[in-house]
Amino acid sequence: MKKILVTGGLGYIGSHTVVALQSKGFDVVVIDNLSNSELSVLDGIEEISGTRPDFEEIDLRVKEDVVSFFKRNKIDGIIHFAASKAVGESVENPLLYYENNLNTLVYLLQQCQEHSIRNFIFSSSCTVYGEPDTLPITESAPVKEALSPYGNTKQISEEIIRDTCSVDSNLQSISLRYFNPIGAHESAAIGELPKGTPQNLVPYITQTAAGLRKELSVFGDDYHTPDGSCIRDYIHVVDLAEAHVVALQRLIGEKNTSNFEIFNLGTGRGSSVLEVVNAFEKVSGEKLNYKIVDRRAGDVTAVYADTQKANDELGWKTKKTMEEALSSAWSWEKKVRGLK
Ligand code: NAD
Ligand code: UD1
């Protein structure tokens, strides 16, 4: 049985990926420092899969702890989710972001070399495309100047991996550029648990509907889009999680065409903020309080993925609808808040 290290495996996308890996027969060990997650996520994972993954509470910034972990564990592949991800915080505290998102990557890649671990999957983001020149966005679209230190860490991380792969033919890596992950596992045993005020649209919507927030602010209705609000590609987190398993199987089966590959992970469909609000009201039966406010600094008008490469080469495509994603996000929010 292949043993896969999932860093940040108690976080939002990581926890769903642990479940997806377990369902395909992988043995999973999670590293997380609980900086943006809780130990109880292990219970949720076990509730779904029947198996509690091995867990080590390690801060990946502590190099000697990383070195010690790899001395004690024989690992066949790594999926590296652990990172800090709040764009605004990264502007205020860039060094936290450069340390947490880059040092940890370097330490892990060093261990890949030290222990001849071949397979490495990295969590990247569509933020690397900035405001795209054409839509939908293909993987060959240019990487634009980053709008935040967070975005910059994703660009630099991809360069670090590319440079390492170019001199180490034993290492093979896939960088997955996520569009906008939303939703939760259908069991409502795991989901997104933002600390403090949510920055992202869907958790803000569900918390407003649950009564934790007074109203949603829709950031701008004067964009050059059909209804004036921004357009994004919202992908169900369970579909996203499955893509990681497929990418890992591609690496293990050596079906990759180069030892550093990049894939967009989205649905290929763009939805506006107001469309998401309307869809949420429909699936939840709740009336959502919202008001239109000024644009949010740094927002791009419209972003959605060209999914051809992932469809053709990974043999993966999304199966779930936005309605399913919003419904699962709402079930999760209600469970967390103890609502019926
Ligand atoms: P998350 O915060 O829910 O999960 C990240 C996990 O990593 C958390 O459990 C956190 O405690 C852990 N962690 C952070 N720093 C660590 C460290 N130094 N050592 C050990 N553990 C550490 O985030 P997520 O939404 O699941 O995102 C996962 C990855 O995907 C991140 O790299 C993120 O940048 C990337 N990504 C996320 C989105 C999104 O919208 N959620 C979009 C694009 C890319
Ligand atoms: C976020 C991240 C980005 C990441 C991307 C992919 C920020 C600033 N950016 O961008 O780095 O790569 O996800 O997952 O966090 N909106 C509102 N009201 C709200 C919240 C959001 O109207 O309260 C709107 C935004 O203006 C945007 C859309 O909803 O048009 C989605 O916002 P969000 O969930 O923050 O995602 P992105 O802006 O795409």
XYZ file of C-alpha atoms and ligand atoms in Angstrom:
423
model
C 0.000 0.000 0.000
C 1.433 3.386 -0.982
C 1.927 5.780 1.915
C 1.095 9.390 1.108
C 2.002 12.391 3.241
C -0.708 15.055 3.160
C 0.597 18.316 4.624
C -2.184 20.610 5.824
C -4.401 17.522 5.757
C -6.687 18.828 8.506
C -7.469 21.959 6.487
C -10.366 22.531 4.116
C -9.125 21.011 0.860
C -6.634 18.673 2.564
C -9.276 16.922 4.675
C -11.480 16.209 1.642
C -8.428 14.909 -0.202
C -7.513 12.583 2.681
C -10.977 11.017 2.369
C -10.591 10.691 -1.419
C -7.168 9.060 -1.010
C -8.447 6.610 1.602
C -11.328 5.603 -0.650
C -8.800 4.636 -3.343
C -6.779 2.495 -0.938
C -3.922 4.864 -0.077
C -2.399 4.858 3.393
C -2.403 8.479 4.563
C -0.288 10.297 7.113
C -1.216 13.888 7.865
C 1.084 16.654 9.064
C -0.586 19.822 10.326
C 0.330 22.453 12.896
C -3.347 23.280 13.592
C -2.723 26.951 12.793
C -5.899 27.033 10.691
C -7.644 23.783 11.599
C -8.767 21.646 14.488
C -7.966 18.179 15.730
C -11.667 17.274 15.539
C -11.307 17.125 11.735
C -9.737 13.695 12.323
C -13.081 12.551 13.776
C -14.898 13.839 10.692
C -12.527 11.987 8.372
C -12.905 8.790 10.388
C -16.700 9.174 10.391
C -16.722 9.210 6.584
C -14.050 6.658 5.724
C -13.997 4.453 8.803
C -10.245 4.979 9.026
C -8.429 7.497 11.174
C -5.355 8.663 9.288
C -2.018 8.772 11.072
C -1.447 12.307 12.296
C 1.622 14.215 13.436
C 1.350 17.734 14.804
C 4.396 19.300 13.211
C 5.110 22.849 12.159
C 6.797 22.492 8.780
C 8.776 25.674 9.431
C 10.812 23.731 11.997
C 13.343 22.030 9.776
C 14.638 19.533 12.341
C 11.081 18.280 12.930
C 10.612 17.823 9.197
C 13.925 15.949 8.933
C 12.994 13.742 11.889
C 9.584 12.898 10.385
C 11.148 11.629 7.168
C 13.704 9.563 9.091
C 10.834 7.813 10.864
C 8.413 7.396 7.920
C 8.813 5.809 4.500
C 6.770 8.010 2.172
C 5.828 7.279 -1.460
C 4.352 10.644 -2.321
C 3.534 14.071 -0.892
C 0.533 16.305 -1.419
C 1.522 19.690 -0.063
C -1.442 21.818 1.039
C 0.032 23.436 4.150
C 0.309 27.179 3.644
C -1.093 30.458 4.841
C -3.791 31.681 2.470
C -5.366 34.963 3.594
C -4.622 37.554 0.929
C -5.181 40.618 3.173
C -3.039 39.205 5.982
C -0.254 38.536 3.478
C -0.208 42.220 2.544
C 0.114 43.167 6.224
C 2.617 40.478 7.152
C 4.523 39.423 4.034
C 7.386 37.732 5.872
C 4.977 35.354 7.609
C 3.776 34.335 4.156
C 7.228 34.032 2.594
C 8.418 31.968 5.552
C 5.395 29.715 5.863
C 4.755 29.144 2.180
C 8.321 29.003 0.863
C 10.576 27.629 3.635
C 8.212 24.708 4.177
C 8.276 23.877 0.466
C 12.069 23.959 0.353
C 12.345 21.677 3.401
C 9.946 19.159 1.862
C 11.729 19.139 -1.497
C 15.051 18.628 0.296
C 13.560 15.565 1.975
C 12.327 14.297 -1.406
C 15.923 14.417 -2.594
C 17.332 12.953 0.614
C 14.933 9.991 0.600
C 14.359 9.617 -3.165
C 10.663 10.412 -2.882
C 9.525 10.766 -6.475
C 5.976 12.105 -6.326
C 5.098 15.646 -5.274
C 1.811 17.478 -5.768
C 1.542 21.180 -5.036
C -1.491 23.408 -4.272
C -1.297 26.393 -6.572
C -3.941 28.921 -7.501
C -5.547 30.655 -10.450
C -4.362 33.840 -8.762
C -1.105 33.382 -10.742
C -2.989 34.449 -13.902
C -3.989 37.846 -12.454
C -6.454 39.643 -14.759
C -6.354 37.292 -17.761
C -6.141 38.572 -21.336
C -8.463 35.878 -22.662
C -11.107 33.573 -21.243
C -11.338 30.717 -20.518
C -7.811 30.546 -19.091
C -5.481 27.843 -20.378
C -2.354 26.689 -18.563
C -0.243 28.472 -21.171
C -1.681 31.885 -20.264
C 1.046 34.138 -18.909
C 1.702 34.390 -15.199
C 1.023 38.017 -14.299
C 2.683 40.155 -11.673
C 1.297 39.020 -8.327
C -1.284 41.241 -6.650
C -0.312 40.162 -3.123
C 2.527 38.461 -1.239
C 0.234 35.401 -0.989
C -0.109 35.254 -4.774
C 3.604 35.812 -5.106
C 4.345 32.784 -2.901
C 2.374 30.606 -5.326
C 4.348 31.945 -8.296
C 7.691 31.549 -6.528
C 6.718 28.078 -5.285
C 6.060 26.941 -8.842
C 9.475 28.318 -9.864
C 11.166 26.516 -6.971
C 9.552 23.237 -8.006
C 10.330 23.764 -11.704
C 13.991 24.544 -10.986
C 14.317 21.528 -8.701
C 12.687 19.192 -11.219
C 14.952 20.467 -13.969
C 18.060 19.253 -12.141
C 16.538 16.200 -10.454
C 15.026 13.793 -12.949
C 14.038 11.435 -10.121
C 11.563 14.017 -8.850
C 8.237 14.420 -10.622
C 5.761 17.053 -9.649
C 2.334 18.334 -10.579
C 1.194 21.823 -9.698
C -2.573 22.136 -9.491
C -3.987 25.602 -10.024
C -7.291 25.716 -8.180
C -10.024 28.088 -9.192
C -12.600 28.769 -6.416
C -13.202 25.734 -4.196
C -16.568 25.727 -2.392
C -18.872 23.263 -0.651
C -18.336 20.420 1.766
C -18.507 16.648 1.954
C -22.113 15.476 1.493
C -22.056 13.865 4.952
C -21.443 17.303 6.525
C -18.760 15.594 8.620
C -16.039 17.875 7.202
C -16.142 21.283 5.524
C -14.656 24.757 5.494
C -14.046 26.315 8.925
C -12.729 29.856 8.460
C -11.304 31.494 11.566
C -12.729 34.980 12.211
C -14.644 36.882 9.558
C -14.695 34.944 6.280
C -12.959 36.635 3.351
C -14.397 34.310 0.733
C -17.837 34.530 -0.780
C -19.515 31.234 0.072
C -18.594 31.014 3.777
C -19.716 34.642 4.086
C -23.040 33.725 2.494
C -23.625 30.688 4.721
C -22.636 32.577 7.877
C -25.031 35.398 6.933
C -27.848 32.933 6.367
C -27.018 31.292 9.709
C -27.357 34.670 11.435
C -23.691 35.178 12.327
C -23.322 38.131 9.937
C -25.821 40.892 9.368
C -25.544 41.022 5.603
C -23.341 40.076 2.697
C -21.549 42.927 0.944
C -21.463 42.318 -2.797
C -18.240 43.948 -3.924
C -19.273 45.936 -6.975
C -22.022 45.745 -9.576
C -20.333 47.974 -12.137
C -17.954 45.448 -13.677
C -18.095 44.775 -17.382
C -20.086 41.529 -16.936
C -23.737 40.700 -17.770
C -25.061 41.599 -14.282
C -22.167 43.853 -13.257
C -20.792 41.561 -10.516
C -17.510 39.618 -10.767
C -17.328 36.197 -12.353
C -15.475 33.191 -10.896
C -15.206 29.465 -11.514
C -16.627 27.775 -8.391
C -15.573 24.145 -8.063
C -16.995 21.622 -5.579
C -14.262 20.695 -3.101
C -15.064 16.981 -3.492
C -14.395 17.184 -7.244
C -11.203 19.088 -6.458
C -10.126 16.448 -3.938
C -10.615 13.681 -6.502
C -8.360 15.488 -8.950
C -5.501 15.101 -6.464
C -5.935 11.332 -6.424
C -5.954 11.220 -10.211
C -2.839 13.418 -10.362
C -1.089 11.159 -7.865
C -2.033 8.070 -9.879
C -0.620 9.779 -12.976
C 2.703 10.289 -11.209
C 2.817 6.785 -9.742
C 1.865 5.246 -13.099
C 4.480 7.435 -14.830
C 1.912 8.656 -17.335
C 3.253 12.186 -17.092
C 4.877 13.694 -20.161
C 7.319 15.937 -18.294
C 8.572 15.807 -14.706
C 6.902 19.149 -13.959
C 3.346 19.590 -15.105
C 0.658 22.182 -14.412
C -3.111 21.686 -14.522
C -6.027 24.039 -14.043
C -8.698 22.675 -11.747
C -12.036 24.345 -12.341
C -15.401 23.584 -13.874
C -14.901 25.667 -17.000
C -17.999 27.703 -16.158
C -18.060 31.218 -14.805
C -20.726 32.381 -12.345
C -21.299 35.907 -11.115
C -21.571 36.846 -7.442
C -25.271 37.602 -7.894
C -25.825 34.241 -9.596
C -24.231 32.523 -6.602
C -26.459 34.486 -4.229
C -29.571 33.534 -6.216
C -28.535 29.880 -6.436
C -27.927 29.829 -2.688
C -31.376 31.258 -1.973
C -32.917 28.614 -4.206
C -31.173 25.581 -2.689
C -31.431 26.758 0.920
C -34.887 28.299 0.826
C -33.396 31.185 2.824
C -33.665 34.852 1.905
C -30.171 36.334 2.019
C -29.572 39.861 3.280
C -27.162 41.577 0.958
C -26.223 45.004 -0.285
C -24.100 46.235 -3.144
C -20.991 48.086 -1.990
C -17.838 49.404 -3.664
C -15.422 47.143 -5.476
C -12.860 45.298 -3.344
C -9.290 46.373 -4.106
C -7.374 43.798 -6.116
C -10.399 41.908 -7.456
C -10.249 40.823 -11.076
C -13.361 41.055 -13.256
C -13.754 37.541 -14.572
C -11.813 34.309 -14.190
C -12.730 30.811 -15.317
C -10.753 27.794 -16.369
C -10.162 26.084 -19.652
C -10.348 22.498 -18.382
C -9.343 20.738 -21.607
C -5.865 19.771 -20.411
C -7.125 18.303 -17.129
C -9.953 16.531 -18.965
C -7.706 15.050 -21.665
C -4.488 14.330 -19.816
C -5.655 13.649 -16.271
C -8.873 12.041 -17.478
C -10.679 14.065 -14.818
C -13.632 16.351 -14.933
C -16.008 17.816 -12.406
C -19.173 15.830 -11.660
C -20.953 18.053 -9.185
C -23.040 21.158 -9.770
C -22.807 24.528 -8.093
C -26.211 23.847 -6.516
C -24.838 20.670 -4.907
C -21.831 22.618 -3.666
C -23.976 25.386 -2.154
C -26.377 22.895 -0.620
C -23.503 20.974 1.005
C -21.928 24.217 2.242
C -25.257 25.125 3.844
C -25.681 21.685 5.461
C -22.170 22.001 6.894
C -22.788 25.519 8.208
C -26.032 24.402 9.865
C -24.309 21.436 11.467
C -21.454 23.568 12.815
C -23.928 26.112 14.237
C -26.304 23.514 15.596
C -29.174 24.687 13.332
C -31.924 22.465 11.936
P -6.580 25.679 5.019
O -6.031 26.822 5.776
O -7.939 25.193 5.358
O -5.578 24.426 5.142
C -4.182 24.582 5.278
C -3.742 23.704 6.451
O -2.320 23.819 6.565
C -4.343 24.140 7.790
O -4.908 23.017 8.431
C -3.157 24.703 8.565
O -3.295 24.468 9.954
C -1.991 23.946 7.941
N -0.701 24.649 8.008
C -0.438 25.936 7.646
N 0.857 26.203 7.866
C 1.441 25.069 8.347
C 2.754 24.734 8.763
N 3.736 25.621 8.759
N 2.973 23.477 9.185
C 1.975 22.556 9.220
N 0.715 22.824 8.853
C 0.454 24.077 8.420
O -6.474 26.037 3.468
P -7.133 25.338 2.204
O -8.215 26.209 1.708
O -7.411 23.911 2.484
O -5.931 25.486 1.178
C -4.993 24.452 0.988
C -3.963 24.899 -0.023
O -4.607 25.247 -1.241
C -3.145 26.116 0.381
O -1.832 25.943 -0.085
C -3.834 27.242 -0.349
O -2.958 28.321 -0.587
C -4.224 26.561 -1.630
N -5.347 27.201 -2.320
C -6.541 27.366 -1.656
C -7.597 27.996 -2.301
C -8.905 28.237 -1.602
O -9.696 29.030 -2.097
N -9.204 27.576 -0.487
C -7.445 28.415 -3.623
C -6.238 28.217 -4.272
C -5.182 27.592 -3.608
C -9.754 34.269 -3.680
C -8.381 34.688 -3.254
C -7.366 34.278 -4.291
C -7.488 32.803 -4.613
C -8.892 32.579 -5.137
C -9.093 31.142 -5.573
C -8.806 36.728 -1.977
C -8.761 38.224 -1.978
N -8.373 36.128 -3.098
O -10.124 35.150 -4.701
O -6.061 34.536 -3.849
O -6.568 32.431 -5.570
O -9.810 32.921 -4.094
O -9.661 30.388 -4.606
O -9.160 36.096 -0.995
N -17.201 38.658 -2.792
C -18.210 39.509 -2.382
N -18.442 39.640 -1.046
C -17.726 38.963 -0.103
C -16.707 38.081 -0.527
C -16.467 37.967 -1.879
O -18.877 40.142 -3.208
O -17.980 39.148 1.093
C -16.955 38.507 -4.231
C -15.547 38.922 -4.656
O -15.509 40.273 -5.016
C -15.312 37.983 -5.844
C -16.147 36.737 -5.525
O -17.081 37.137 -4.529
O -15.833 38.556 -6.993
C -15.310 35.599 -4.982
O -14.534 36.106 -3.916
P -13.538 35.180 -3.071
O -14.295 34.011 -2.528
O -12.839 36.055 -2.097
O -12.539 34.606 -4.162
P -11.570 35.375 -5.183
O -11.762 36.839 -5.138
O -11.721 34.728 -6.492
